[in-house]
PDB file of N, CA, C and O in Angstrom:
ATOM      1  N   MET A   1      -6.400 -13.950  -3.128  1.00 52.00           N
ATOM      2  CA  MET A   1      -6.114 -12.588  -2.748  1.00 52.00           C
ATOM      3  C   MET A   1      -5.071 -12.603  -1.641  1.00 52.00           C
ATOM      4  O   MET A   1      -5.192 -13.329  -0.665  1.00 52.00           O
ATOM      5  N   ILE A   2      -4.066 -11.811  -1.788  1.00 53.00           N
ATOM      6  CA  ILE A   2      -2.998 -11.725  -0.811  1.00 53.00           C
ATOM      7  C   ILE A   2      -3.295 -10.569   0.133  1.00 53.00           C
ATOM      8  O   ILE A   2      -3.639  -9.482  -0.286  1.00 53.00           O
ATOM      9  N   THR A   3      -3.168 -10.832   1.426  1.00 58.00           N
ATOM     10  CA  THR A   3      -3.392  -9.772   2.404  1.00 58.00           C
ATOM     11  C   THR A   3      -2.065  -9.401   3.046  1.00 58.00           C
ATOM     12  O   THR A   3      -1.120 -10.173   3.043  1.00 58.00           O
ATOM     13  N   PHE A   4      -1.992  -8.207   3.581  1.00 60.00           N
ATOM     14  CA  PHE A   4      -0.759  -7.724   4.177  1.00 60.00           C
ATOM     15  C   PHE A   4      -0.797  -7.773   5.699  1.00 60.00           C
ATOM     16  O   PHE A   4       0.099  -7.272   6.352  1.00 60.00           O
ATOM     17  N   GLU A   5      -1.815  -8.388   6.275  1.00 68.00           N
ATOM     18  CA  GLU A   5      -1.975  -8.424   7.724  1.00 68.00           C
ATOM     19  C   GLU A   5      -0.852  -9.178   8.418  1.00 68.00           C
ATOM     20  O   GLU A   5      -0.520  -8.890   9.548  1.00 68.00           O
ATOM     21  N   ARG A   6      -0.258 -10.151   7.765  1.00 68.00           N
ATOM     22  CA  ARG A   6       0.766 -10.957   8.417  1.00 68.00           C
ATOM     23  C   ARG A   6       2.166 -10.374   8.286  1.00 68.00           C
ATOM     24  O   ARG A   6       3.135 -10.964   8.727  1.00 68.00           O
ATOM     25  N   TYR A   7       2.283  -9.215   7.671  1.00 70.00           N
ATOM     26  CA  TYR A   7       3.579  -8.555   7.527  1.00 70.00           C
ATOM     27  C   TYR A   7       3.644  -7.337   8.437  1.00 70.00           C
ATOM     28  O   TYR A   7       2.670  -6.632   8.616  1.00 70.00           O
ATOM     29  N   ARG A   8       4.807  -7.088   9.019  1.00 79.00           N
ATOM     30  CA  ARG A   8       4.978  -5.930   9.899  1.00 79.00           C
ATOM     31  C   ARG A   8       5.519  -4.743   9.110  1.00 79.00           C
ATOM     32  O   ARG A   8       6.326  -4.924   8.198  1.00 79.00           O
ATOM     33  N   ARG A   9       5.098  -3.567   9.480  1.00 82.00           N
ATOM     34  CA  ARG A   9       5.576  -2.341   8.836  1.00 82.00           C
ATOM     35  C   ARG A   9       7.096  -2.267   8.977  1.00 82.00           C
ATOM     36  O   ARG A   9       7.647  -2.481  10.053  1.00 82.00           O
ATOM     37  N   GLY A  10       7.789  -1.993   7.878  1.00 85.00           N
ATOM     38  CA  GLY A  10       9.239  -1.874   7.882  1.00 85.00           C
ATOM     39  C   GLY A  10       9.972  -3.201   7.765  1.00 85.00           C
ATOM     40  O   GLY A  10      11.194  -3.221   7.679  1.00 85.00           O
ATOM     41  N   GLU A  11       9.240  -4.298   7.755  1.00 85.00           N
ATOM     42  CA  GLU A  11       9.862  -5.617   7.645  1.00 85.00           C
ATOM     43  C   GLU A  11      10.432  -5.801   6.239  1.00 85.00           C
ATOM     44  O   GLU A  11       9.796  -5.458   5.249  1.00 85.00           O
ATOM     45  N   ARG A  12      11.627  -6.325   6.140  1.00 90.00           N
ATOM     46  CA  ARG A  12      12.250  -6.570   4.833  1.00 90.00           C
ATOM     47  C   ARG A  12      11.956  -8.000   4.403  1.00 90.00           C
ATOM     48  O   ARG A  12      12.205  -8.941   5.149  1.00 90.00           O
ATOM     49  N   LEU A  13      11.427  -8.132   3.211  1.00 89.00           N
ATOM     50  CA  LEU A  13      11.060  -9.438   2.676  1.00 89.00           C
ATOM     51  C   LEU A  13      11.668  -9.613   1.293  1.00 89.00           C
ATOM     52  O   LEU A  13      11.858  -8.632   0.563  1.00 89.00           O
ATOM     53  N   PRO A  14      11.942 -10.861   0.887  1.00 94.00           N
ATOM     54  CA  PRO A  14      12.374 -11.090  -0.485  1.00 94.00           C
ATOM     55  C   PRO A  14      11.227 -10.749  -1.440  1.00 94.00           C
ATOM     56  O   PRO A  14      10.054 -10.815  -1.063  1.00 94.00           O
ATOM     57  N   ALA A  15      11.574 -10.382  -2.663  1.00 95.00           N
ATOM     58  CA  ALA A  15      10.553  -9.996  -3.643  1.00 95.00           C
ATOM     59  C   ALA A  15      10.859 -10.607  -4.996  1.00 95.00           C
ATOM     60  O   ALA A  15      12.008 -10.929  -5.304  1.00 95.00           O
ATOM     61  N   ALA A  16       9.813 -10.766  -5.805  1.00 96.00           N
ATOM     62  CA  ALA A  16       9.952 -11.291  -7.159  1.00 96.00           C
ATOM     63  C   ALA A  16       9.047 -10.500  -8.093  1.00 96.00           C
ATOM     64  O   ALA A  16       7.896 -10.222  -7.758  1.00 96.00           O
ATOM     65  N   LEU A  17       9.575 -10.138  -9.244  1.00 96.00           N
ATOM     66  CA  LEU A  17       8.804  -9.492 -10.296  1.00 96.00           C
ATOM     67  C   LEU A  17       8.398 -10.579 -11.281  1.00 96.00           C
ATOM     68  O   LEU A  17       9.257 -11.237 -11.868  1.00 96.00           O
ATOM     69  N   LEU A  18       7.098 -10.810 -11.440  1.00 96.00           N
ATOM     70  CA  LEU A  18       6.598 -11.848 -12.341  1.00 96.00           C
ATOM     71  C   LEU A  18       6.157 -11.192 -13.638  1.00 96.00           C
ATOM     72  O   LEU A  18       5.206 -10.406 -13.657  1.00 96.00           O
ATOM     73  N   LEU A  19       6.848 -11.502 -14.714  1.00 93.00           N
ATOM     74  CA  LEU A  19       6.579 -10.879 -16.008  1.00 93.00           C
ATOM     75  C   LEU A  19       5.735 -11.793 -16.890  1.00 93.00           C
ATOM     76  O   LEU A  19       6.048 -12.977 -17.044  1.00 93.00           O
ATOM     77  N   PRO A  20       4.674 -11.249 -17.497  1.00 90.00           N
ATOM     78  CA  PRO A  20       3.865 -12.050 -18.416  1.00 90.00           C
ATOM     79  C   PRO A  20       4.652 -12.353 -19.691  1.00 90.00           C
ATOM     80  O   PRO A  20       5.559 -11.611 -20.059  1.00 90.00           O
ATOM     81  N   GLY A  21       4.316 -13.458 -20.337  1.00 84.00           N
ATOM     82  CA  GLY A  21       5.013 -13.877 -21.547  1.00 84.00           C
ATOM     83  C   GLY A  21       4.651 -13.044 -22.762  1.00 84.00           C
ATOM     84  O   GLY A  21       3.998 -12.008 -22.672  1.00 84.00           O
ATOM     85  N   SER A  22       5.071 -13.522 -23.921  1.00 86.00           N
ATOM     86  CA  SER A  22       4.812 -12.797 -25.160  1.00 86.00           C
ATOM     87  C   SER A  22       3.336 -12.905 -25.542  1.00 86.00           C
ATOM     88  O   SER A  22       2.620 -13.785 -25.077  1.00 86.00           O
ATOM     89  N   GLY A  23       2.915 -12.011 -26.399  1.00 86.00           N
ATOM     90  CA  GLY A  23       1.524 -12.005 -26.835  1.00 86.00           C
ATOM     91  C   GLY A  23       0.628 -11.330 -25.818  1.00 86.00           C
ATOM     92  O   GLY A  23       1.104 -10.692 -24.880  1.00 86.00           O
ATOM     93  N   PRO A  24      -0.670 -11.484 -25.954  1.00 88.00           N
ATOM     94  CA  PRO A  24      -1.630 -10.804 -25.080  1.00 88.00           C
ATOM     95  C   PRO A  24      -1.828 -11.532 -23.745  1.00 88.00           C
ATOM     96  O   PRO A  24      -2.920 -11.967 -23.405  1.00 88.00           O
ATOM     97  N   THR A  25      -0.749 -11.696 -22.991  1.00 90.00           N
ATOM     98  CA  THR A  25      -0.799 -12.409 -21.716  1.00 90.00           C
ATOM     99  C   THR A  25      -1.032 -11.420 -20.580  1.00 90.00           C
ATOM    100  O   THR A  25      -0.346 -10.412 -20.482  1.00 90.00           O
ATOM    101  N   ASP A  26      -2.005 -11.717 -19.707  1.00 91.00           N
ATOM    102  CA  ASP A  26      -2.307 -10.813 -18.602  1.00 91.00           C
ATOM    103  C   ASP A  26      -1.482 -11.150 -17.357  1.00 91.00           C
ATOM    104  O   ASP A  26      -0.643 -12.053 -17.381  1.00 91.00           O
ATOM    105  N   ARG A  27      -1.730 -10.440 -16.262  1.00 92.00           N
ATOM    106  CA  ARG A  27      -0.944 -10.604 -15.032  1.00 92.00           C
ATOM    107  C   ARG A  27      -1.091 -11.984 -14.403  1.00 92.00           C
ATOM    108  O   ARG A  27      -0.284 -12.385 -13.583  1.00 92.00           O
ATOM    109  N   ASP A  28      -2.140 -12.717 -14.747  1.00 93.00           N
ATOM    110  CA  ASP A  28      -2.346 -14.058 -14.206  1.00 93.00           C
ATOM    111  C   ASP A  28      -1.702 -15.142 -15.071  1.00 93.00           C
ATOM    112  O   ASP A  28      -1.762 -16.315 -14.725  1.00 93.00           O
ATOM    113  N   GLY A  29      -1.100 -14.755 -16.198  1.00 93.00           N
ATOM    114  CA  GLY A  29      -0.492 -15.733 -17.110  1.00 93.00           C
ATOM    115  C   GLY A  29      -1.485 -16.307 -18.091  1.00 93.00           C
ATOM    116  O   GLY A  29      -1.248 -17.359 -18.681  1.00 93.00           O
ATOM    117  N   ASN A  30      -2.592 -15.615 -18.296  1.00 92.00           N
ATOM    118  CA  ASN A  30      -3.665 -16.088 -19.184  1.00 92.00           C
ATOM    119  C   ASN A  30      -3.677 -15.340 -20.502  1.00 92.00           C
ATOM    120  O   ASN A  30      -3.248 -14.194 -20.581  1.00 92.00           O
ATOM    121  N   GLN A  31      -4.207 -16.025 -21.530  1.00 89.00           N
ATOM    122  CA  GLN A  31      -4.485 -15.413 -22.823  1.00 89.00           C
ATOM    123  C   GLN A  31      -5.949 -15.710 -23.152  1.00 89.00           C
ATOM    124  O   GLN A  31      -6.251 -16.580 -23.959  1.00 89.00           O
ATOM    125  N   PRO A  32      -6.867 -14.988 -22.484  1.00 83.00           N
ATOM    126  CA  PRO A  32      -8.293 -15.256 -22.670  1.00 83.00           C
ATOM    127  C   PRO A  32      -8.722 -14.991 -24.116  1.00 83.00           C
ATOM    128  O   PRO A  32      -8.090 -14.198 -24.776  1.00 83.00           O
ATOM    129  N   PRO A  33      -9.745 -15.628 -24.599  1.00 86.00           N
ATOM    130  CA  PRO A  33     -10.623 -16.536 -23.870  1.00 86.00           C
ATOM    131  C   PRO A  33     -10.166 -17.988 -23.916  1.00 86.00           C
ATOM    132  O   PRO A  33     -10.710 -18.826 -23.214  1.00 86.00           O
ATOM    133  N   SER A  34      -9.153 -18.317 -24.724  1.00 89.00           N
ATOM    134  CA  SER A  34      -8.822 -19.734 -24.910  1.00 89.00           C
ATOM    135  C   SER A  34      -7.895 -20.321 -23.851  1.00 89.00           C
ATOM    136  O   SER A  34      -8.101 -21.444 -23.421  1.00 89.00           O
ATOM    137  N   LEU A  35      -6.881 -19.608 -23.426  1.00 89.00           N
ATOM    138  CA  LEU A  35      -5.924 -20.146 -22.454  1.00 89.00           C
ATOM    139  C   LEU A  35      -6.033 -19.416 -21.123  1.00 89.00           C
ATOM    140  O   LEU A  35      -5.712 -18.231 -21.033  1.00 89.00           O
ATOM    141  N   THR A  36      -6.481 -20.127 -20.088  1.00 93.00           N
ATOM    142  CA  THR A  36      -6.602 -19.511 -18.765  1.00 93.00           C
ATOM    143  C   THR A  36      -6.055 -20.437 -17.675  1.00 93.00           C
ATOM    144  O   THR A  36      -6.776 -20.835 -16.762  1.00 93.00           O
ATOM    145  N   PRO A  37      -4.745 -20.752 -17.723  1.00 94.00           N
ATOM    146  CA  PRO A  37      -4.172 -21.645 -16.708  1.00 94.00           C
ATOM    147  C   PRO A  37      -3.862 -20.961 -15.370  1.00 94.00           C
ATOM    148  O   PRO A  37      -3.594 -21.640 -14.389  1.00 94.00           O
ATOM    149  N   ASN A  38      -3.859 -19.615 -15.321  1.00 95.00           N
ATOM    150  CA  ASN A  38      -3.575 -18.863 -14.101  1.00 95.00           C
ATOM    151  C   ASN A  38      -2.210 -19.185 -13.496  1.00 95.00           C
ATOM    152  O   ASN A  38      -2.050 -19.194 -12.272  1.00 95.00           O
ATOM    153  N   THR A  39      -1.217 -19.444 -14.335  1.00 95.00           N
ATOM    154  CA  THR A  39       0.096 -19.858 -13.839  1.00 95.00           C
ATOM    155  C   THR A  39       0.773 -18.788 -12.986  1.00 95.00           C
ATOM    156  O   THR A  39       1.338 -19.103 -11.930  1.00 95.00           O
ATOM    157  N   LEU A  40       0.743 -17.531 -13.412  1.00 96.00           N
ATOM    158  CA  LEU A  40       1.395 -16.482 -12.628  1.00 96.00           C
ATOM    159  C   LEU A  40       0.635 -16.196 -11.337  1.00 96.00           C
ATOM    160  O   LEU A  40       1.237 -15.904 -10.306  1.00 96.00           O
ATOM    161  N   ARG A  41      -0.676 -16.280 -11.370  1.00 96.00           N
ATOM    162  CA  ARG A  41      -1.471 -16.089 -10.150  1.00 96.00           C
ATOM    163  C   ARG A  41      -1.155 -17.180  -9.142  1.00 96.00           C
ATOM    164  O   ARG A  41      -0.938 -16.913  -7.951  1.00 96.00           O
ATOM    165  N   ASP A  42      -1.099 -18.429  -9.610  1.00 97.00           N
ATOM    166  CA  ASP A  42      -0.802 -19.546  -8.719  1.00 97.00           C
ATOM    167  C   ASP A  42       0.624 -19.459  -8.172  1.00 97.00           C
ATOM    168  O   ASP A  42       0.868 -19.775  -7.001  1.00 97.00           O
ATOM    169  N   LEU A  43       1.568 -19.028  -9.009  1.00 97.00           N
ATOM    170  CA  LEU A  43       2.947 -18.859  -8.559  1.00 97.00           C
ATOM    171  C   LEU A  43       3.036 -17.769  -7.489  1.00 97.00           C
ATOM    172  O   LEU A  43       3.707 -17.941  -6.466  1.00 97.00           O
ATOM    173  N   ALA A  44       2.327 -16.653  -7.695  1.00 96.00           N
ATOM    174  CA  ALA A  44       2.316 -15.576  -6.706  1.00 96.00           C
ATOM    175  C   ALA A  44       1.742 -16.052  -5.376  1.00 96.00           C
ATOM    176  O   ALA A  44       2.247 -15.706  -4.307  1.00 96.00           O
ATOM    177  N   THR A  45       0.705 -16.861  -5.432  1.00 95.00           N
ATOM    178  CA  THR A  45       0.100 -17.404  -4.214  1.00 95.00           C
ATOM    179  C   THR A  45       1.073 -18.322  -3.485  1.00 95.00           C
ATOM    180  O   THR A  45       1.216 -18.247  -2.259  1.00 95.00           O
ATOM    181  N   ALA A  46       1.768 -19.182  -4.233  1.00 96.00           N
ATOM    182  CA  ALA A  46       2.744 -20.091  -3.621  1.00 96.00           C
ATOM    183  C   ALA A  46       3.907 -19.312  -3.004  1.00 96.00           C
ATOM    184  O   ALA A  46       4.362 -19.633  -1.901  1.00 96.00           O
ATOM    185  N   LEU A  47       4.386 -18.290  -3.693  1.00 96.00           N
ATOM    186  CA  LEU A  47       5.476 -17.477  -3.163  1.00 96.00           C
ATOM    187  C   LEU A  47       5.038 -16.724  -1.906  1.00 96.00           C
ATOM    188  O   LEU A  47       5.815 -16.565  -0.961  1.00 96.00           O
ATOM    189  N   ASP A  48       3.788 -16.278  -1.871  1.00 91.00           N
ATOM    190  CA  ASP A  48       3.270 -15.588  -0.687  1.00 91.00           C
ATOM    191  C   ASP A  48       3.310 -16.506   0.534  1.00 91.00           C
ATOM    192  O   ASP A  48       3.629 -16.063   1.635  1.00 91.00           O
ATOM    193  N   ARG A  49       3.007 -17.766   0.338  1.00 92.00           N
ATOM    194  CA  ARG A  49       3.062 -18.720   1.450  1.00 92.00           C
ATOM    195  C   ARG A  49       4.477 -18.815   2.023  1.00 92.00           C
ATOM    196  O   ARG A  49       4.657 -19.104   3.197  1.00 92.00           O
ATOM    197  N   ASP A  50       5.479 -18.584   1.161  1.00 92.00           N
ATOM    198  CA  ASP A  50       6.887 -18.603   1.592  1.00 92.00           C
ATOM    199  C   ASP A  50       7.384 -17.206   1.949  1.00 92.00           C
ATOM    200  O   ASP A  50       8.588 -16.982   2.028  1.00 92.00           O
ATOM    201  N   ARG A  51       6.443 -16.266   2.118  1.00 90.00           N
ATOM    202  CA  ARG A  51       6.750 -14.887   2.517  1.00 90.00           C
ATOM    203  C   ARG A  51       7.618 -14.160   1.497  1.00 90.00           C
ATOM    204  O   ARG A  51       8.524 -13.412   1.837  1.00 90.00           O
ATOM    205  N   VAL A  52       7.333 -14.375   0.225  1.00 93.00           N
ATOM    206  CA  VAL A  52       7.981 -13.637  -0.864  1.00 93.00           C
ATOM    207  C   VAL A  52       6.935 -12.708  -1.466  1.00 93.00           C
ATOM    208  O   VAL A  52       5.866 -13.153  -1.886  1.00 93.00           O
ATOM    209  N   VAL A  53       7.233 -11.417  -1.487  1.00 92.00           N
ATOM    210  CA  VAL A  53       6.328 -10.426  -2.060  1.00 92.00           C
ATOM    211  C   VAL A  53       6.466 -10.478  -3.578  1.00 92.00           C
ATOM    212  O   VAL A  53       7.571 -10.590  -4.103  1.00 92.00           O
ATOM    213  N   THR A  54       5.344 -10.409  -4.297  1.00 94.00           N
ATOM    214  CA  THR A  54       5.409 -10.428  -5.758  1.00 94.00           C
ATOM    215  C   THR A  54       4.733  -9.200  -6.347  1.00 94.00           C
ATOM    216  O   THR A  54       3.828  -8.618  -5.753  1.00 94.00           O
ATOM    217  N   LEU A  55       5.182  -8.827  -7.533  1.00 95.00           N
ATOM    218  CA  LEU A  55       4.566  -7.762  -8.306  1.00 95.00           C
ATOM    219  C   LEU A  55       4.226  -8.327  -9.670  1.00 95.00           C
ATOM    220  O   LEU A  55       5.083  -8.881 -10.354  1.00 95.00           O
ATOM    221  N   ARG A  56       2.952  -8.218 -10.032  1.00 94.00           N
ATOM    222  CA  ARG A  56       2.472  -8.638 -11.355  1.00 94.00           C
ATOM    223  C   ARG A  56       1.741  -7.468 -11.976  1.00 94.00           C
ATOM    224  O   ARG A  56       1.234  -6.601 -11.271  1.00 94.00           O
ATOM    225  N   PHE A  57       1.669  -7.429 -13.279  1.00 92.00           N
ATOM    226  CA  PHE A  57       0.970  -6.337 -13.950  1.00 92.00           C
ATOM    227  C   PHE A  57       0.390  -6.819 -15.265  1.00 92.00           C
ATOM    228  O   PHE A  57       0.850  -7.809 -15.829  1.00 92.00           O
ATOM    229  N   ASP A  58      -0.637  -6.119 -15.731  1.00 87.00           N
ATOM    230  CA  ASP A  58      -1.201  -6.369 -17.052  1.00 87.00           C
ATOM    231  C   ASP A  58      -0.432  -5.539 -18.070  1.00 87.00           C
ATOM    232  O   ASP A  58      -0.192  -4.347 -17.845  1.00 87.00           O
ATOM    233  N   LYS A  59      -0.064  -6.145 -19.182  1.00 87.00           N
ATOM    234  CA  LYS A  59       0.555  -5.376 -20.260  1.00 87.00           C
ATOM    235  C   LYS A  59      -0.509  -4.482 -20.898  1.00 87.00           C
ATOM    236  O   LYS A  59      -1.701  -4.752 -20.809  1.00 87.00           O
ATOM    237  N   TYR A  60      -0.062  -3.421 -21.510  1.00 84.00           N
ATOM    238  CA  TYR A  60      -0.971  -2.482 -22.172  1.00 84.00           C
ATOM    239  C   TYR A  60      -1.892  -3.242 -23.124  1.00 84.00           C
ATOM    240  O   TYR A  60      -1.436  -4.024 -23.950  1.00 84.00           O
ATOM    241  N   GLY A  61      -3.189  -3.059 -22.962  1.00 79.00           N
ATOM    242  CA  GLY A  61      -4.168  -3.694 -23.852  1.00 79.00           C
ATOM    243  C   GLY A  61      -4.644  -5.064 -23.400  1.00 79.00           C
ATOM    244  O   GLY A  61      -5.417  -5.693 -24.096  1.00 79.00           O
ATOM    245  N   THR A  62      -4.159  -5.533 -22.254  1.00 78.00           N
ATOM    246  CA  THR A  62      -4.618  -6.840 -21.750  1.00 78.00           C
ATOM    247  C   THR A  62      -5.223  -6.654 -20.363  1.00 78.00           C
ATOM    248  O   THR A  62      -5.048  -5.618 -19.737  1.00 78.00           O
ATOM    249  N   GLY A  63      -5.895  -7.661 -19.876  1.00 70.00           N
ATOM    250  CA  GLY A  63      -6.441  -7.612 -18.517  1.00 70.00           C
ATOM    251  C   GLY A  63      -7.555  -6.608 -18.354  1.00 70.00           C
ATOM    252  O   GLY A  63      -8.202  -6.202 -19.319  1.00 70.00           O
ATOM    253  N   ARG A  64      -7.752  -6.198 -17.103  1.00 66.00           N
ATOM    254  CA  ARG A  64      -8.839  -5.263 -16.777  1.00 66.00           C
ATOM    255  C   ARG A  64      -8.373  -3.846 -16.790  1.00 66.00           C
ATOM    256  O   ARG A  64      -7.375  -3.439 -16.396  1.00 66.00           O
TER     257      ARG A  64
END
């Protein structure tokens, strides 16, 4: 889980839009129930450590 406590209001940060692949891929990069590598979730976490804001989303019909 990414928290915003370490960022200041109005601070400009680099950002990345992480897009899920083809098929029923969710925001974490998974195609449950068989493939759950969490690649996009792990990438977002790594980018957060480098102070890069990320946006991920579930495609229509996938995820929660």
